[in-house]
Amino acid sequence: QVQLVESGGGLVQAGGSLRLSCAASGSIFSIDALGWYRQAPGKQREFVARITREGTRNYVDSVKGRFTISRDNAKITLYLQMNSLKPDDTAVYYCNAQVGGLAYWGQGTQVTVSS
């Protein structure tokens, strides 16, 4: 079992920045990859970014060059630094942990970008 708790969402103007955090606990040594997903109103949840156990990072094309995923192994925390935010980035952002074929999710944190 892995527990994930997100924080750091909020309201920001277009062009601004936010940093999301995700604190992981439980069977953390079994985690293969940590990532961020988002879900905008009326849309399906989509992949945003991921970092594997080995440190490999992947991003959806729409956030490349603007978002950076990182982790603090000592604090067992995942981060998503979001710069140059756009109104299209408005969504609930979810932290995700992959453990073998299982996926664990946090409760989500709202990010709203005003134009």
C-alpha atoms as a PDB file:
ATOM      1  CA  GLN A   1       0.000   0.000   0.000  1.00  0.00           C
ATOM      2  CA  VAL A   2       1.142   3.497  -0.850  1.00  0.00           C
ATOM      3  CA  GLN A   3      -0.466   6.677   0.438  1.00  0.00           C
ATOM      4  CA  LEU A   4      -0.122   9.947  -1.459  1.00  0.00           C
ATOM      5  CA  VAL A   5      -1.050  13.445  -0.291  1.00  0.00           C
ATOM      6  CA  GLU A   6      -0.847  16.409  -2.659  1.00  0.00           C
ATOM      7  CA  SER A   7      -0.526  20.078  -1.763  1.00  0.00           C
ATOM      8  CA  GLY A   8       0.397  23.366  -3.382  1.00  0.00           C
ATOM      9  CA  GLY A   9      -2.523  24.040  -5.703  1.00  0.00           C
ATOM     10  CA  GLY A  10      -4.242  27.390  -5.928  1.00  0.00           C
ATOM     11  CA  LEU A  11      -5.261  30.313  -8.090  1.00  0.00           C
ATOM     12  CA  VAL A  12      -2.647  32.033 -10.244  1.00  0.00           C
ATOM     13  CA  GLN A  13      -2.674  34.443 -13.170  1.00  0.00           C
ATOM     14  CA  ALA A  14      -1.566  33.349 -16.606  1.00  0.00           C
ATOM     15  CA  GLY A  15       2.216  33.447 -16.850  1.00  0.00           C
ATOM     16  CA  GLY A  16       2.622  32.713 -13.168  1.00  0.00           C
ATOM     17  CA  SER A  17       4.122  29.738 -11.360  1.00  0.00           C
ATOM     18  CA  LEU A  18       3.099  27.141  -8.819  1.00  0.00           C
ATOM     19  CA  ARG A  19       4.859  24.198  -7.226  1.00  0.00           C
ATOM     20  CA  LEU A  20       2.891  21.085  -6.368  1.00  0.00           C
ATOM     21  CA  SER A  21       4.089  18.608  -3.764  1.00  0.00           C
ATOM     22  CA  CYS A  22       3.147  14.992  -3.146  1.00  0.00           C
ATOM     23  CA  ALA A  23       4.155  13.278   0.081  1.00  0.00           C
ATOM     24  CA  ALA A  24       4.409   9.503  -0.217  1.00  0.00           C
ATOM     25  CA  SER A  25       4.214   7.001   2.623  1.00  0.00           C
ATOM     26  CA  GLY A  26       3.729   3.279   3.076  1.00  0.00           C
ATOM     27  CA  SER A  27       5.512   0.759   0.845  1.00  0.00           C
ATOM     28  CA  ILE A  28       7.624   3.437  -0.828  1.00  0.00           C
ATOM     29  CA  PHE A  29      10.531   1.126  -1.676  1.00  0.00           C
ATOM     30  CA  SER A  30       8.266  -0.822  -4.024  1.00  0.00           C
ATOM     31  CA  ILE A  31       7.424   2.235  -6.155  1.00  0.00           C
ATOM     32  CA  ASP A  32       8.541   1.900  -9.784  1.00  0.00           C
ATOM     33  CA  ALA A  33       7.559   5.394 -10.893  1.00  0.00           C
ATOM     34  CA  LEU A  34       5.893   8.541  -9.575  1.00  0.00           C
ATOM     35  CA  GLY A  35       3.919  10.899 -11.729  1.00  0.00           C
ATOM     36  CA  TRP A  36       1.391  13.665 -12.116  1.00  0.00           C
ATOM     37  CA  TYR A  37      -1.896  13.532 -13.960  1.00  0.00           C
ATOM     38  CA  ARG A  38      -4.589  16.168 -14.358  1.00  0.00           C
ATOM     39  CA  GLN A  39      -8.283  16.297 -15.066  1.00  0.00           C
ATOM     40  CA  ALA A  40     -10.025  19.379 -16.384  1.00  0.00           C
ATOM     41  CA  PRO A  41     -13.804  19.808 -16.090  1.00  0.00           C
ATOM     42  CA  GLY A  42     -15.611  17.634 -18.622  1.00  0.00           C
ATOM     43  CA  LYS A  43     -12.409  15.956 -19.773  1.00  0.00           C
ATOM     44  CA  GLN A  44     -10.653  12.686 -19.109  1.00  0.00           C
ATOM     45  CA  ARG A  45      -7.714  12.444 -16.764  1.00  0.00           C
ATOM     46  CA  GLU A  46      -4.474  12.904 -18.700  1.00  0.00           C
ATOM     47  CA  PHE A  47      -0.811  12.185 -18.106  1.00  0.00           C
ATOM     48  CA  VAL A  48       1.361  15.208 -17.304  1.00  0.00           C
ATOM     49  CA  ALA A  49       4.777  14.001 -16.162  1.00  0.00           C
ATOM     50  CA  ARG A  50       6.550  10.993 -14.679  1.00  0.00           C
ATOM     51  CA  ILE A  51       9.851  10.131 -13.060  1.00  0.00           C
ATOM     52  CA  THR A  52      10.999   6.535 -12.783  1.00  0.00           C
ATOM     53  CA  ARG A  53      12.971   4.837 -10.032  1.00  0.00           C
ATOM     54  CA  GLU A  54      16.087   5.324 -12.206  1.00  0.00           C
ATOM     55  CA  GLY A  55      15.386   9.030 -12.639  1.00  0.00           C
ATOM     56  CA  THR A  56      14.085   9.014 -16.195  1.00  0.00           C
ATOM     57  CA  ARG A  57      11.636  11.875 -16.799  1.00  0.00           C
ATOM     58  CA  ASN A  58       8.791  12.026 -19.317  1.00  0.00           C
ATOM     59  CA  TYR A  59       6.394  14.873 -20.066  1.00  0.00           C
ATOM     60  CA  VAL A  60       3.309  15.403 -22.161  1.00  0.00           C
ATOM     61  CA  ASP A  61       4.164  17.668 -25.097  1.00  0.00           C
ATOM     62  CA  SER A  62       1.932  20.505 -23.899  1.00  0.00           C
ATOM     63  CA  VAL A  63       4.020  21.097 -20.744  1.00  0.00           C
ATOM     64  CA  LYS A  64       7.543  20.477 -22.048  1.00  0.00           C
ATOM     65  CA  GLY A  65       9.789  23.425 -21.299  1.00  0.00           C
ATOM     66  CA  ARG A  66       7.334  24.806 -18.715  1.00  0.00           C
ATOM     67  CA  PHE A  67       6.931  22.063 -16.093  1.00  0.00           C
ATOM     68  CA  THR A  68       9.650  20.176 -14.235  1.00  0.00           C
ATOM     69  CA  ILE A  69       9.129  16.993 -12.232  1.00  0.00           C
ATOM     70  CA  SER A  70      11.532  16.165  -9.424  1.00  0.00           C
ATOM     71  CA  ARG A  71      11.715  14.177  -6.237  1.00  0.00           C
ATOM     72  CA  ASP A  72      13.368  14.449  -2.866  1.00  0.00           C
ATOM     73  CA  ASN A  73      14.325  10.940  -1.832  1.00  0.00           C
ATOM     74  CA  ALA A  74      15.170  11.994   1.704  1.00  0.00           C
ATOM     75  CA  LYS A  75      11.732  13.546   2.233  1.00  0.00           C
ATOM     76  CA  ILE A  76      10.001  10.968   0.037  1.00  0.00           C
ATOM     77  CA  THR A  77       8.284  13.819  -1.757  1.00  0.00           C
ATOM     78  CA  LEU A  78       7.456  14.388  -5.400  1.00  0.00           C
ATOM     79  CA  TYR A  79       7.308  17.881  -6.883  1.00  0.00           C
ATOM     80  CA  LEU A  80       5.943  19.514 -10.002  1.00  0.00           C
ATOM     81  CA  GLN A  81       7.292  22.976 -10.726  1.00  0.00           C
ATOM     82  CA  MET A  82       4.908  24.704 -13.107  1.00  0.00           C
ATOM     83  CA  ASN A  83       6.037  27.885 -14.858  1.00  0.00           C
ATOM     84  CA  SER A  84       4.463  30.028 -17.569  1.00  0.00           C
ATOM     85  CA  LEU A  85       1.052  28.708 -16.618  1.00  0.00           C
ATOM     86  CA  LYS A  86      -1.797  28.985 -19.085  1.00  0.00           C
ATOM     87  CA  PRO A  87      -5.571  28.896 -18.590  1.00  0.00           C
ATOM     88  CA  ASP A  88      -5.540  25.491 -20.334  1.00  0.00           C
ATOM     89  CA  ASP A  89      -3.510  24.161 -17.394  1.00  0.00           C
ATOM     90  CA  THR A  90      -6.540  24.595 -15.135  1.00  0.00           C
ATOM     91  CA  ALA A  91      -7.411  21.197 -13.685  1.00  0.00           C
ATOM     92  CA  VAL A  92      -7.313  18.991 -10.640  1.00  0.00           C
ATOM     93  CA  TYR A  93      -3.792  17.583 -10.429  1.00  0.00           C
ATOM     94  CA  TYR A  94      -3.318  14.069  -9.082  1.00  0.00           C
ATOM     95  CA  CYS A  95      -0.195  12.355  -7.823  1.00  0.00           C
ATOM     96  CA  ASN A  96       0.284   8.774  -9.016  1.00  0.00           C
ATOM     97  CA  ALA A  97       2.502   5.907  -7.891  1.00  0.00           C
ATOM     98  CA  GLN A  98       3.086   2.804  -9.966  1.00  0.00           C
ATOM     99  CA  VAL A  99       3.845  -0.396  -8.064  1.00  0.00           C
ATOM    100  CA  GLY A 100       4.092  -3.302 -10.468  1.00  0.00           C
ATOM    101  CA  GLY A 101       0.718  -3.387 -12.170  1.00  0.00           C
ATOM    102  CA  LEU A 102      -0.987  -1.334  -9.494  1.00  0.00           C
ATOM    103  CA  ALA A 103      -1.666   2.394  -9.497  1.00  0.00           C
ATOM    104  CA  TYR A 104      -2.136   4.494  -6.396  1.00  0.00           C
ATOM    105  CA  TRP A 105      -3.641   7.982  -6.424  1.00  0.00           C
ATOM    106  CA  GLY A 106      -3.755  10.997  -4.187  1.00  0.00           C
ATOM    107  CA  GLN A 107      -6.901  12.996  -3.532  1.00  0.00           C
ATOM    108  CA  GLY A 108      -5.969  15.744  -5.983  1.00  0.00           C
ATOM    109  CA  THR A 109      -5.237  19.441  -5.709  1.00  0.00           C
ATOM    110  CA  GLN A 110      -6.966  22.172  -7.707  1.00  0.00           C
ATOM    111  CA  VAL A 111      -4.946  24.450  -9.973  1.00  0.00           C
ATOM    112  CA  THR A 112      -6.787  27.385 -11.510  1.00  0.00           C
ATOM    113  CA  VAL A 113      -5.094  29.727 -13.985  1.00  0.00           C
ATOM    114  CA  SER A 114      -6.915  32.957 -14.737  1.00  0.00           C
ATOM    115  CA  SER A 115      -6.479  34.835 -18.007  1.00  0.00           C
END
